[in-house]
mmCIF file of N, CA and C in Angstrom:
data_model
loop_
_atom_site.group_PDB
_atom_site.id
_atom_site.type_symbol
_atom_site.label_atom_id
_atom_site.label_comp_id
_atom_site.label_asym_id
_atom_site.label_seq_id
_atom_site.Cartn_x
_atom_site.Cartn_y
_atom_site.Cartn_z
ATOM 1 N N UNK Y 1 -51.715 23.571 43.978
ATOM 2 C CA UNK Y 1 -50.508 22.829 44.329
ATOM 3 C C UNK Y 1 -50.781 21.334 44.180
ATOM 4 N N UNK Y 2 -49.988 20.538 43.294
ATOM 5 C CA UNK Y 2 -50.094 19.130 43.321
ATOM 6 C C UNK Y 2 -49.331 18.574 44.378
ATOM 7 N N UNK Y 3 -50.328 17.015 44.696
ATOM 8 C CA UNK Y 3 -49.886 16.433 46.187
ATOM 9 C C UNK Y 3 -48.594 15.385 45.014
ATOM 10 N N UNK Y 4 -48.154 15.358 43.877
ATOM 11 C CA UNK Y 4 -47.329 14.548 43.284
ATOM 12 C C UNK Y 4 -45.979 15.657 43.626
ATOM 13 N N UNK Y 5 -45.325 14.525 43.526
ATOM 14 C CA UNK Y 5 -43.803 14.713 43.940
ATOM 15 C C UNK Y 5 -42.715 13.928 42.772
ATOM 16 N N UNK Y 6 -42.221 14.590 41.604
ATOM 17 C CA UNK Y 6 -41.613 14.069 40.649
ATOM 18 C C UNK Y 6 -40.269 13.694 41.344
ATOM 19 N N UNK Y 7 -39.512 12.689 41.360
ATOM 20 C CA UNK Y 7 -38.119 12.200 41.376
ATOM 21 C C UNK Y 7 -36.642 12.081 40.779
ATOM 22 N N UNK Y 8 -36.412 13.037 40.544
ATOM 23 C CA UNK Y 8 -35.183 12.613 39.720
ATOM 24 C C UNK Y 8 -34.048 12.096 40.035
ATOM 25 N N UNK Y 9 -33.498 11.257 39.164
ATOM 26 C CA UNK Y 9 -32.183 10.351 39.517
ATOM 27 C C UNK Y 9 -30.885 10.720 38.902
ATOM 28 N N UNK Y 10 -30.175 11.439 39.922
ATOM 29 C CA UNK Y 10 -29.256 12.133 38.630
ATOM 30 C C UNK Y 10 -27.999 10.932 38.584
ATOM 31 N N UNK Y 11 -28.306 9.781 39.007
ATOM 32 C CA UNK Y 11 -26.993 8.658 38.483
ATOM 33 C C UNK Y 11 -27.600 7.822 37.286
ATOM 34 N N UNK Y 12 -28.596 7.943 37.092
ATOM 35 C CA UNK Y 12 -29.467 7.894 35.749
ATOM 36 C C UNK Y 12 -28.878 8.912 34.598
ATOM 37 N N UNK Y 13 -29.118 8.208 33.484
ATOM 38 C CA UNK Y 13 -29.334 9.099 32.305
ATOM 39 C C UNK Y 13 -30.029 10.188 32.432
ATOM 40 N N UNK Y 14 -29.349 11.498 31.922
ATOM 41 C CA UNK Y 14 -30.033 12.247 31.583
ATOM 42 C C UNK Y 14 -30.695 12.672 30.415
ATOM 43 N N UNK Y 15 -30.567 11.312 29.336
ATOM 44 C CA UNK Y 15 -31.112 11.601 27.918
ATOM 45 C C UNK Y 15 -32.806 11.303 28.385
ATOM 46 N N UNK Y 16 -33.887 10.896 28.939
ATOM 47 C CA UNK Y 16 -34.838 10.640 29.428
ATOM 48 C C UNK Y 16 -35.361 12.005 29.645
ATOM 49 N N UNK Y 17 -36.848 12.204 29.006
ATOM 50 C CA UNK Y 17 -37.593 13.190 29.292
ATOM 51 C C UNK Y 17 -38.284 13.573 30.177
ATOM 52 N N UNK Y 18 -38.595 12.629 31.255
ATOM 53 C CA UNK Y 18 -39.123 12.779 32.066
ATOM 54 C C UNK Y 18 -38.309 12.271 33.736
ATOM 55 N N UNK Y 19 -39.257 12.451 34.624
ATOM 56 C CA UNK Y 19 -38.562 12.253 35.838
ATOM 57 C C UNK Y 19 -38.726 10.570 35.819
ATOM 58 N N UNK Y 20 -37.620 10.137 36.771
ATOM 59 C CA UNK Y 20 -37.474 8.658 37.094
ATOM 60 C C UNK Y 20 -38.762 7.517 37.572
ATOM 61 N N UNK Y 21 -39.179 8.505 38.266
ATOM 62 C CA UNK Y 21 -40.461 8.611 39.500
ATOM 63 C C UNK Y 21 -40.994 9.431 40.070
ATOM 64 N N UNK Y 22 -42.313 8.947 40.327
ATOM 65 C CA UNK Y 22 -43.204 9.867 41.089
ATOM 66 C C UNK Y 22 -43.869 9.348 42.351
ATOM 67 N N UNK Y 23 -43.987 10.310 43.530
ATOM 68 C CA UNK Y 23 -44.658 9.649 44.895
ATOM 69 C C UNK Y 23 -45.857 10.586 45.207
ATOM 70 N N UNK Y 24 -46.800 10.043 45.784
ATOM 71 C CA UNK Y 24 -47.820 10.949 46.479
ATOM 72 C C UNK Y 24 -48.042 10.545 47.742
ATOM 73 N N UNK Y 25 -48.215 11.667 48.617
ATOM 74 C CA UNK Y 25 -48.929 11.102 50.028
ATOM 75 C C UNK Y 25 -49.397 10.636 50.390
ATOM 76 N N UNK Y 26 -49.528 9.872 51.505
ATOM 77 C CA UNK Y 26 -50.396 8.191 52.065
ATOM 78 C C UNK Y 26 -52.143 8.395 51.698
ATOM 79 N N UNK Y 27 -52.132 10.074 52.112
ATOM 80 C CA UNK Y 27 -53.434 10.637 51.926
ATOM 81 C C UNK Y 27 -54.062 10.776 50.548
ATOM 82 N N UNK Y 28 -53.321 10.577 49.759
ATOM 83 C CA UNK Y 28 -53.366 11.071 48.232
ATOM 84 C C UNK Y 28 -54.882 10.400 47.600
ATOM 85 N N UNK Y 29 -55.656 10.474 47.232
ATOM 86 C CA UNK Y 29 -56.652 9.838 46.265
ATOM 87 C C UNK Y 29 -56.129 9.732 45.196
ATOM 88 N N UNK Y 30 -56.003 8.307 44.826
ATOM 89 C CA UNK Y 30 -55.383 7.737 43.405
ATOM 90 C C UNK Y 30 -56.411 7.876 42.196
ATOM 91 N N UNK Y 31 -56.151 8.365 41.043
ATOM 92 C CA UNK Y 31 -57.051 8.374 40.008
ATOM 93 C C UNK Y 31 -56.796 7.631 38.719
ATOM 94 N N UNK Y 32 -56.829 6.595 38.281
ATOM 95 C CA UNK Y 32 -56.718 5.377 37.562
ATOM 96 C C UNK Y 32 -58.022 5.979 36.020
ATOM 97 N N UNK Y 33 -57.310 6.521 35.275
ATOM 98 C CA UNK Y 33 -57.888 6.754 33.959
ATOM 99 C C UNK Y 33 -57.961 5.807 32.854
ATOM 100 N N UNK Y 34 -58.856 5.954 32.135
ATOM 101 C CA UNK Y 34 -58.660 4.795 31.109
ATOM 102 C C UNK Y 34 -57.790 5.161 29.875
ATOM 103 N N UNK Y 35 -57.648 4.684 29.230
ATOM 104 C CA UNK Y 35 -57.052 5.396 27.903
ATOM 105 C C UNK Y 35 -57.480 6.445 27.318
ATOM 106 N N UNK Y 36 -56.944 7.735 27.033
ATOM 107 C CA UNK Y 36 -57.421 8.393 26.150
ATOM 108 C C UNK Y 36 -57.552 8.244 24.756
ATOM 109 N N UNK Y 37 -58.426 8.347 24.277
ATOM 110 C CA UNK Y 37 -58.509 8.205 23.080
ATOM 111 C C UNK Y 37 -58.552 9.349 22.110
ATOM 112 N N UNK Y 38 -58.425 9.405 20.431
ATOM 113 C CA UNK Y 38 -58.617 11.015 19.579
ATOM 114 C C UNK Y 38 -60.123 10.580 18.832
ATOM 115 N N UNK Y 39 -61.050 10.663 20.109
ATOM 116 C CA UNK Y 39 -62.153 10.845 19.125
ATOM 117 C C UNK Y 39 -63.123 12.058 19.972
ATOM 118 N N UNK Y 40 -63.466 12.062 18.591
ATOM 119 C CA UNK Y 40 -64.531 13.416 18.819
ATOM 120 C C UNK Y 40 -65.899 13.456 19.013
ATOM 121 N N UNK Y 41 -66.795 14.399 19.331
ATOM 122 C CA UNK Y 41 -67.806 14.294 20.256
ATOM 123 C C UNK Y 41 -68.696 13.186 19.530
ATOM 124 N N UNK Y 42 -68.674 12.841 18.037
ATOM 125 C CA UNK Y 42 -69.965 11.699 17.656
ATOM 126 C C UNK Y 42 -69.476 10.937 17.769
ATOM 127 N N UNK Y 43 -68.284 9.733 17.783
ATOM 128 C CA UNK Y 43 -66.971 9.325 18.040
ATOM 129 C C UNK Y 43 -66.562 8.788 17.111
ATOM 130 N N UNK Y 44 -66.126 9.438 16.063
ATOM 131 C CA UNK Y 44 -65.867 9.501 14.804
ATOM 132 C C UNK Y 44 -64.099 9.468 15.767
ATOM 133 N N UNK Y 45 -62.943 8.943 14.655
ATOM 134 C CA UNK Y 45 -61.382 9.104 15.200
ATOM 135 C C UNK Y 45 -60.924 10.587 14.238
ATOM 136 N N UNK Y 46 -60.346 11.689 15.618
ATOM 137 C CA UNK Y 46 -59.872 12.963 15.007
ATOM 138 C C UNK Y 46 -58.736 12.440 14.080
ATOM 139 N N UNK Y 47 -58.328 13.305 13.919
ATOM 140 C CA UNK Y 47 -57.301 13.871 13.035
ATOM 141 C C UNK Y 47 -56.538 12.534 12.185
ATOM 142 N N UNK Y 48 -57.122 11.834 11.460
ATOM 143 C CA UNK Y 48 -56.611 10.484 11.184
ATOM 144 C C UNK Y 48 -55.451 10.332 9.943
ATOM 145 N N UNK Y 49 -54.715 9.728 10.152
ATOM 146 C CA UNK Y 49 -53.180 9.645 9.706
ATOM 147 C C UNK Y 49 -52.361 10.512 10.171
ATOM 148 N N UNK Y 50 -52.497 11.451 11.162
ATOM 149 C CA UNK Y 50 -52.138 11.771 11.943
ATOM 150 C C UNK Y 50 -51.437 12.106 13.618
ATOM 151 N N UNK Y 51 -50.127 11.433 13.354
ATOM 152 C CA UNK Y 51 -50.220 11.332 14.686
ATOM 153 C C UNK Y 51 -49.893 12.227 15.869
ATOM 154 N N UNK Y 52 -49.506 13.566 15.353
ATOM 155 C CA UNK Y 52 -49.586 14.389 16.073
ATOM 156 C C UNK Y 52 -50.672 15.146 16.496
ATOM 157 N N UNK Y 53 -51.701 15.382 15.847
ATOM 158 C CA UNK Y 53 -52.762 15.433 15.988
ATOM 159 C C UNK Y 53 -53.699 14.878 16.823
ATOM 160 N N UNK Y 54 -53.477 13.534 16.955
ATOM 161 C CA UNK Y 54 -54.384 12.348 17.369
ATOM 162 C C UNK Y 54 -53.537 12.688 19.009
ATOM 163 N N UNK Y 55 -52.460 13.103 19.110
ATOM 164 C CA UNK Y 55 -52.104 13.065 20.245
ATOM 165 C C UNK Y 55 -52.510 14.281 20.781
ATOM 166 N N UNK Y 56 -52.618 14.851 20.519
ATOM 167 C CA UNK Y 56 -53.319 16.423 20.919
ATOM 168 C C UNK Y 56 -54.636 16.006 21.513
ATOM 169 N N UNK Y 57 -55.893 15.548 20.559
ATOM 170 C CA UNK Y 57 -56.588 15.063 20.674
ATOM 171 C C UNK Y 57 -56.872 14.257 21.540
ATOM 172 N N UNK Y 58 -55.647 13.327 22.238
ATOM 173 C CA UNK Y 58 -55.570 12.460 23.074
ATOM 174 C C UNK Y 58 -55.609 13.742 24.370
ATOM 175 N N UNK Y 59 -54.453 14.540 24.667
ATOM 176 C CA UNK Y 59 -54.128 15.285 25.542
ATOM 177 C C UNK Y 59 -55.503 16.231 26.222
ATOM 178 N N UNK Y 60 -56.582 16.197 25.023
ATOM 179 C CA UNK Y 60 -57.743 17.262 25.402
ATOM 180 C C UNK Y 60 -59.306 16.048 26.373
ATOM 181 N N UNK Y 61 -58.687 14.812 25.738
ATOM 182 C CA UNK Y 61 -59.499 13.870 25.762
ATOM 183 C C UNK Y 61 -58.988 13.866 27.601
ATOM 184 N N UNK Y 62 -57.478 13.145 27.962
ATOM 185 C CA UNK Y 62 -57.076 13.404 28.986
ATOM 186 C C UNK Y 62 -57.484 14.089 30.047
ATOM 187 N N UNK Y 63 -57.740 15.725 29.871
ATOM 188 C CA UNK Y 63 -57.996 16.634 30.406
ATOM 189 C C UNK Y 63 -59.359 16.863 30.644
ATOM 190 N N UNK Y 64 -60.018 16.674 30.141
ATOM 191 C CA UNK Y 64 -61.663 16.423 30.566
ATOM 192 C C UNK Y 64 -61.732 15.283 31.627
ATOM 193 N N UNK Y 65 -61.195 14.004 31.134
ATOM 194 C CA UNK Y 65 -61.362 13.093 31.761
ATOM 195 C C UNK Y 65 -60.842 13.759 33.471
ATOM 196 N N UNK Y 66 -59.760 13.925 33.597
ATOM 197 C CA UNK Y 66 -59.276 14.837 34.820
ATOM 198 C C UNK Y 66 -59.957 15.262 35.562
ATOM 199 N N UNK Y 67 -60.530 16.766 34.851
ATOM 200 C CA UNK Y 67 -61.912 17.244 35.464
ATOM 201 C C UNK Y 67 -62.420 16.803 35.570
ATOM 202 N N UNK Y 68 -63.105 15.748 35.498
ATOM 203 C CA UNK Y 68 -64.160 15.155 35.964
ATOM 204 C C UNK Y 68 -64.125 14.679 36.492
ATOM 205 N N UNK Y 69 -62.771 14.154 37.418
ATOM 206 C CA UNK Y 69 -62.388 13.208 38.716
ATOM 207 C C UNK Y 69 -61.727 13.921 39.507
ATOM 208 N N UNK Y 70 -61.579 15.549 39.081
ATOM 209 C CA UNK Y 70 -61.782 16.610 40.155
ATOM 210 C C UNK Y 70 -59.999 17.059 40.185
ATOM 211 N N UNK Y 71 -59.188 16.578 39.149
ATOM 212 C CA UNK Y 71 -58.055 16.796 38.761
ATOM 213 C C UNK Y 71 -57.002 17.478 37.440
ATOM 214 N N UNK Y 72 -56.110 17.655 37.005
ATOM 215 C CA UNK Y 72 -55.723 18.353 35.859
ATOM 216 C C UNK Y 72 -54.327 17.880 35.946
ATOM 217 N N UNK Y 73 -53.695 17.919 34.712
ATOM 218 C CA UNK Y 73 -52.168 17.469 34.028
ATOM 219 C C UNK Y 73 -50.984 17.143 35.247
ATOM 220 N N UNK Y 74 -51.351 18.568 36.386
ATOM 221 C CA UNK Y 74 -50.295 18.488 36.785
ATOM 222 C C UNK Y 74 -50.239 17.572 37.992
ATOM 223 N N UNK Y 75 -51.618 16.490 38.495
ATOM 224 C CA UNK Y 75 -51.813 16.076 39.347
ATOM 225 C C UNK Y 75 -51.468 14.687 38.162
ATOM 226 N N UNK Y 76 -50.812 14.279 37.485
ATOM 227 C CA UNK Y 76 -50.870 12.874 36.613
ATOM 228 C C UNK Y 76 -49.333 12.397 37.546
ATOM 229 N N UNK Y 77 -49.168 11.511 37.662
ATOM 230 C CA UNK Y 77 -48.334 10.782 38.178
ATOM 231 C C UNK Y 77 -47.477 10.050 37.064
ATOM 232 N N UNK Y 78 -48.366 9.405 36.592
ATOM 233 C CA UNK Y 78 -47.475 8.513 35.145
ATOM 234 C C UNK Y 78 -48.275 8.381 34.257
ATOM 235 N N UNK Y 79 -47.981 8.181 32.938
ATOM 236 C CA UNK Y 79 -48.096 7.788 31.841
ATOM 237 C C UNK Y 79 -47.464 6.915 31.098
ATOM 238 N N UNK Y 80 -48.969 6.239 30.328
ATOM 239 C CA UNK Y 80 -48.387 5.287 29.420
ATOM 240 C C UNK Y 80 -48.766 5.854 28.474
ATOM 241 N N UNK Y 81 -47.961 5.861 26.630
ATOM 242 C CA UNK Y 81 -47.889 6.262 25.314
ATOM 243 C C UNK Y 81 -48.120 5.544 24.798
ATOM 244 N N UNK Y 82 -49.248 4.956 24.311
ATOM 245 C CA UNK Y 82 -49.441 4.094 23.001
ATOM 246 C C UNK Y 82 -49.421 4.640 21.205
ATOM 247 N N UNK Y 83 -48.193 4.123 20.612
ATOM 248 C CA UNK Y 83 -48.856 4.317 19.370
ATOM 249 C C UNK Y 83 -48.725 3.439 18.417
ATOM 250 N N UNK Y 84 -49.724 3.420 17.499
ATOM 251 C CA UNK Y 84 -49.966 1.941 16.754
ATOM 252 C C UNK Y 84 -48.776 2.268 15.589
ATOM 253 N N UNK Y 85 -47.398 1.954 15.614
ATOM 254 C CA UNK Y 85 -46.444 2.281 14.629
ATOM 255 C C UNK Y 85 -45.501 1.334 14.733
ATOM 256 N N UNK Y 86 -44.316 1.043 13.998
ATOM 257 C CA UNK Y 86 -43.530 0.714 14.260
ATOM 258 C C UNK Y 86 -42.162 0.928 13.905
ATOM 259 N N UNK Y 87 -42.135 2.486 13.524
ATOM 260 C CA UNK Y 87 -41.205 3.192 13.172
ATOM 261 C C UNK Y 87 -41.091 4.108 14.345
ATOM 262 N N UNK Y 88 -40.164 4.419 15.020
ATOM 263 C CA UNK Y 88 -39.945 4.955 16.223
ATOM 264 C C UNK Y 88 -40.038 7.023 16.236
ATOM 265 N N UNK Y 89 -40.248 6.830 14.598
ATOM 266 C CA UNK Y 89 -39.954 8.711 14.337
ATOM 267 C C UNK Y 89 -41.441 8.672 14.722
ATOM 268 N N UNK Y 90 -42.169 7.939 14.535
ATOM 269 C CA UNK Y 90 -43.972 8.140 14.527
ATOM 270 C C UNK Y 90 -43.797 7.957 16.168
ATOM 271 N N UNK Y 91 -43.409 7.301 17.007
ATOM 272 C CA UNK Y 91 -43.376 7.334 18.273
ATOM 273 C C UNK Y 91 -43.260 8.957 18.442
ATOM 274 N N UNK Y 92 -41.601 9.174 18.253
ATOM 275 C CA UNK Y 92 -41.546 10.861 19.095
ATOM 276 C C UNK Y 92 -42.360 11.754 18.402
ATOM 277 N N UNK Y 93 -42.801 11.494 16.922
ATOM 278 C CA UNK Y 93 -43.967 12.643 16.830
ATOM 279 C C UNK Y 93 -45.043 12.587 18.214
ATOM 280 N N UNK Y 94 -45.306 11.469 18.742
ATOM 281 C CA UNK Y 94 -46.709 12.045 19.487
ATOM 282 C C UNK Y 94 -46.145 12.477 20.723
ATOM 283 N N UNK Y 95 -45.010 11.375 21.485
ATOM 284 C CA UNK Y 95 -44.096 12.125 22.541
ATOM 285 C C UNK Y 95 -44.224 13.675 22.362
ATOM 286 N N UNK Y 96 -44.043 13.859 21.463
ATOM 287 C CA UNK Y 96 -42.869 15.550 21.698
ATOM 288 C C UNK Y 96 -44.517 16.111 21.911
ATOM 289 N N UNK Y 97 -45.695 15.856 21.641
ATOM 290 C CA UNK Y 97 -47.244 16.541 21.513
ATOM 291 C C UNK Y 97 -47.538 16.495 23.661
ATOM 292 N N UNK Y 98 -47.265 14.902 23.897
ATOM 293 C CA UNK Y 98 -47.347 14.906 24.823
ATOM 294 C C UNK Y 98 -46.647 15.687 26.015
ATOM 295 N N UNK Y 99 -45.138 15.477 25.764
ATOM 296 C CA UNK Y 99 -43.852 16.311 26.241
ATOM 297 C C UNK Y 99 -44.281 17.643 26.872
ATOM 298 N N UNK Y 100 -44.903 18.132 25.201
ATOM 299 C CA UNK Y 100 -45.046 19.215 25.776
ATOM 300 C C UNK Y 100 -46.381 20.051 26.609
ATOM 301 N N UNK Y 101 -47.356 19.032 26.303
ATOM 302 C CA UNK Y 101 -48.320 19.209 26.963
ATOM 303 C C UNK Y 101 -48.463 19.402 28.545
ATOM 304 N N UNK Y 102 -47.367 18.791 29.198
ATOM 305 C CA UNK Y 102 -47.049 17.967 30.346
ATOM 306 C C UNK Y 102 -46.413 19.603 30.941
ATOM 307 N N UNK Y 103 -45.277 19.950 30.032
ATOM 308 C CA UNK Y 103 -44.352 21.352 29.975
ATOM 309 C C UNK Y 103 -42.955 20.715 31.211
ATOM 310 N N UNK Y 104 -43.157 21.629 32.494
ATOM 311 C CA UNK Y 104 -42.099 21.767 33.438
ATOM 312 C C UNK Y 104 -42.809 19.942 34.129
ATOM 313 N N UNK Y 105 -43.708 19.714 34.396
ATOM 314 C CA UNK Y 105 -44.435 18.457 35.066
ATOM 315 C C UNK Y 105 -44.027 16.900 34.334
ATOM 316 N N UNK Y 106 -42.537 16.713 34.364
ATOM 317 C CA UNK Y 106 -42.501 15.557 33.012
ATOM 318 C C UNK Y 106 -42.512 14.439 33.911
ATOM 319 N N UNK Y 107 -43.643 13.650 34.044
ATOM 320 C CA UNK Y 107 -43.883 12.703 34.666
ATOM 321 C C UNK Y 107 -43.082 11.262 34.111
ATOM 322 N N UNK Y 108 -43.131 10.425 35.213
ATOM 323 C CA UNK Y 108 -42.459 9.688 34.849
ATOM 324 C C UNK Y 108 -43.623 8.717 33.739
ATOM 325 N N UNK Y 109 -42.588 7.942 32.553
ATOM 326 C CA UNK Y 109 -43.670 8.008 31.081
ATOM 327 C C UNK Y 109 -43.021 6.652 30.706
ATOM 328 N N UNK Y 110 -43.866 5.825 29.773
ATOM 329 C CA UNK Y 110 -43.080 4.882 28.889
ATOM 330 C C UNK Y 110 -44.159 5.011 27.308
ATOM 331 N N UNK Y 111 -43.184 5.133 26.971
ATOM 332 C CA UNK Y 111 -43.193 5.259 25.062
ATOM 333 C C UNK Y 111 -43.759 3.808 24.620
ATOM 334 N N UNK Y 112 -44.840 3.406 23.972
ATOM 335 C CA UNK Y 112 -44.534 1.942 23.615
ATOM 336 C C UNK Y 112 -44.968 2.224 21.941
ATOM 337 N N UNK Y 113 -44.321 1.383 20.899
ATOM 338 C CA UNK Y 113 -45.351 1.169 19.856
ATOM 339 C C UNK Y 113 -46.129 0.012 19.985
ATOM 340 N N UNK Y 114 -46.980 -0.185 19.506
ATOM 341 C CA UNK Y 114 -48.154 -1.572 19.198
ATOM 342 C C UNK Y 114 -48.617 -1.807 17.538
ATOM 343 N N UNK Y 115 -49.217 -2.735 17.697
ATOM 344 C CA UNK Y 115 -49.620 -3.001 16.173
ATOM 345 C C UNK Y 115 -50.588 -2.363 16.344
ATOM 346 N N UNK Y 116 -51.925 -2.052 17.190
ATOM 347 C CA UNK Y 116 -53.097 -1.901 16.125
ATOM 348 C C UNK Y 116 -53.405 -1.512 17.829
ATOM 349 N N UNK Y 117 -54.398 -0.262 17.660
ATOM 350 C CA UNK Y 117 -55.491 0.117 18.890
ATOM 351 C C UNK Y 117 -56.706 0.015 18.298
ATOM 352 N N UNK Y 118 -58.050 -0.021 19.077
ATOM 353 C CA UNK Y 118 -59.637 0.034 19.168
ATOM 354 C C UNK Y 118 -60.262 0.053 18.380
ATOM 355 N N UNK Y 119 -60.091 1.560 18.023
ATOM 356 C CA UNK Y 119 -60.436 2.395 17.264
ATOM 357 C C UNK Y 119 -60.049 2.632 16.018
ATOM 358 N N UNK Y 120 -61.349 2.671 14.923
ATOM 359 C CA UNK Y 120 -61.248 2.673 13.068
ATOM 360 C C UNK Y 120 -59.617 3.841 13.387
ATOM 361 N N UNK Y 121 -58.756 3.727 12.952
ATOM 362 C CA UNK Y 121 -57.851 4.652 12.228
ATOM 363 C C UNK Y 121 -56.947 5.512 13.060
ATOM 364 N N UNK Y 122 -57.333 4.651 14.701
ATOM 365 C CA UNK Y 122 -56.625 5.037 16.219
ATOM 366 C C UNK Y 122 -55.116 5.001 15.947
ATOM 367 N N UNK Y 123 -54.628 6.014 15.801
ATOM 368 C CA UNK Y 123 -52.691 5.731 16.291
ATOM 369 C C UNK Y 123 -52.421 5.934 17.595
ATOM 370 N N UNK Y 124 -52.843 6.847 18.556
ATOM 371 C CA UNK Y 124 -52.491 7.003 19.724
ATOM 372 C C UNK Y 124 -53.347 7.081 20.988
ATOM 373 N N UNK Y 125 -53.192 7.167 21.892
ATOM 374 C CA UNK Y 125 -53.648 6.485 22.972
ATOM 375 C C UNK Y 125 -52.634 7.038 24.517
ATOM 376 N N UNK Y 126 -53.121 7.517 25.329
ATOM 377 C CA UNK Y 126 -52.840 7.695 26.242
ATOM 378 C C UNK Y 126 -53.616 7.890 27.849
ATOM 379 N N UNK Y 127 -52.336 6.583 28.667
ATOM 380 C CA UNK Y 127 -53.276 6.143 29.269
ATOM 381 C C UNK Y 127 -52.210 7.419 30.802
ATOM 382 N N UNK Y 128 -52.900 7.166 32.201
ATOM 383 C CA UNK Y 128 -52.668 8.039 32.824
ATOM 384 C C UNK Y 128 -53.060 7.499 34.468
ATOM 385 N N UNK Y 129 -52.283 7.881 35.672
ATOM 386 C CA UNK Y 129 -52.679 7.509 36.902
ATOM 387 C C UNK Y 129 -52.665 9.184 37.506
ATOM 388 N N UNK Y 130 -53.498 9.415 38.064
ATOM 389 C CA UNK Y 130 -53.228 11.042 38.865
ATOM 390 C C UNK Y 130 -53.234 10.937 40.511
ATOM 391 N N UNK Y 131 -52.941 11.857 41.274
ATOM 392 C CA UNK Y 131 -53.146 11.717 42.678
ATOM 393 C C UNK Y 131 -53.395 13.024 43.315
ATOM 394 N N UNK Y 132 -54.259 13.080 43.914
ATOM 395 C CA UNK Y 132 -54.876 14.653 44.316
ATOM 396 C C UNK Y 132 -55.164 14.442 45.715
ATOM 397 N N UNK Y 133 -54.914 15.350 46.817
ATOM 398 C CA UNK Y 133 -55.435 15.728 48.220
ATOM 399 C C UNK Y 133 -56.320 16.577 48.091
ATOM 400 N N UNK Y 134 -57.297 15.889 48.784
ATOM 401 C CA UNK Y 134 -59.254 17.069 48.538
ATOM 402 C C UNK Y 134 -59.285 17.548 50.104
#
């Protein structure tokens, strides 16, 4: 059971994929992730020119990171979407990777494009806050 509590605003749009907001309990342990990145174990960048891929990649990158701070997807609170584009169809390609990664848990999210991330041949990037009761 996640200690997150998604919000929805139904005098808000409902074209928005995700919830408005999210709250956790006073008790909650906050988990502040860094960016995920699509690289692979030598850290070579996965799936490159790819940005659905790279977001996948991002999503698995995510999920380790999680575990290892003793958490998983459905304990994420928010997200940020980075992708180095500036055509907005290359945006919802990685959205819809993320979207659905997330499934029934659509946290509250912001989409951004950027010029350029880190990493040789990086398009996407996803960054993440979680909150868990131990």
């Amino acid at each position: 059971m996640t200690a997150v509590t998604l919000i929805r605003a139904s005098a808000l749009s409902d074209a928005a994929q995700y919830a408005y907001a999210a709250t956790a309990p006073k008790e909650a342990r906050l988990i502040f992730l860094a960016g995920a990145c699509p690289l692979n174990d030598d850290g070579s960048t996965a799936a490159v020119g790819d940005y659905s891929g790279q977001a996948a990649k991002c999503i698995e990158t995510l999920k380790g990171a999680l575990a290892a701070a003793g958490a998983e997807l459905n304990d994420v609170i928010s997200t940020r979407v980075l992708v180095a584009s500036n055509r907005q169809r290359d945006l919802v390609t990685a959205w819809d990777v993320v979207r659905d990664a997330f499934a029934a848990h659509d946290v509250p999210s912001t989409l951004l494009g950027v010029t350029v991330l880190g990493y040789d041949d990086q398009l996407v990037e996803i960054e993440a806050v979680a909150a868990v009761v131990d």
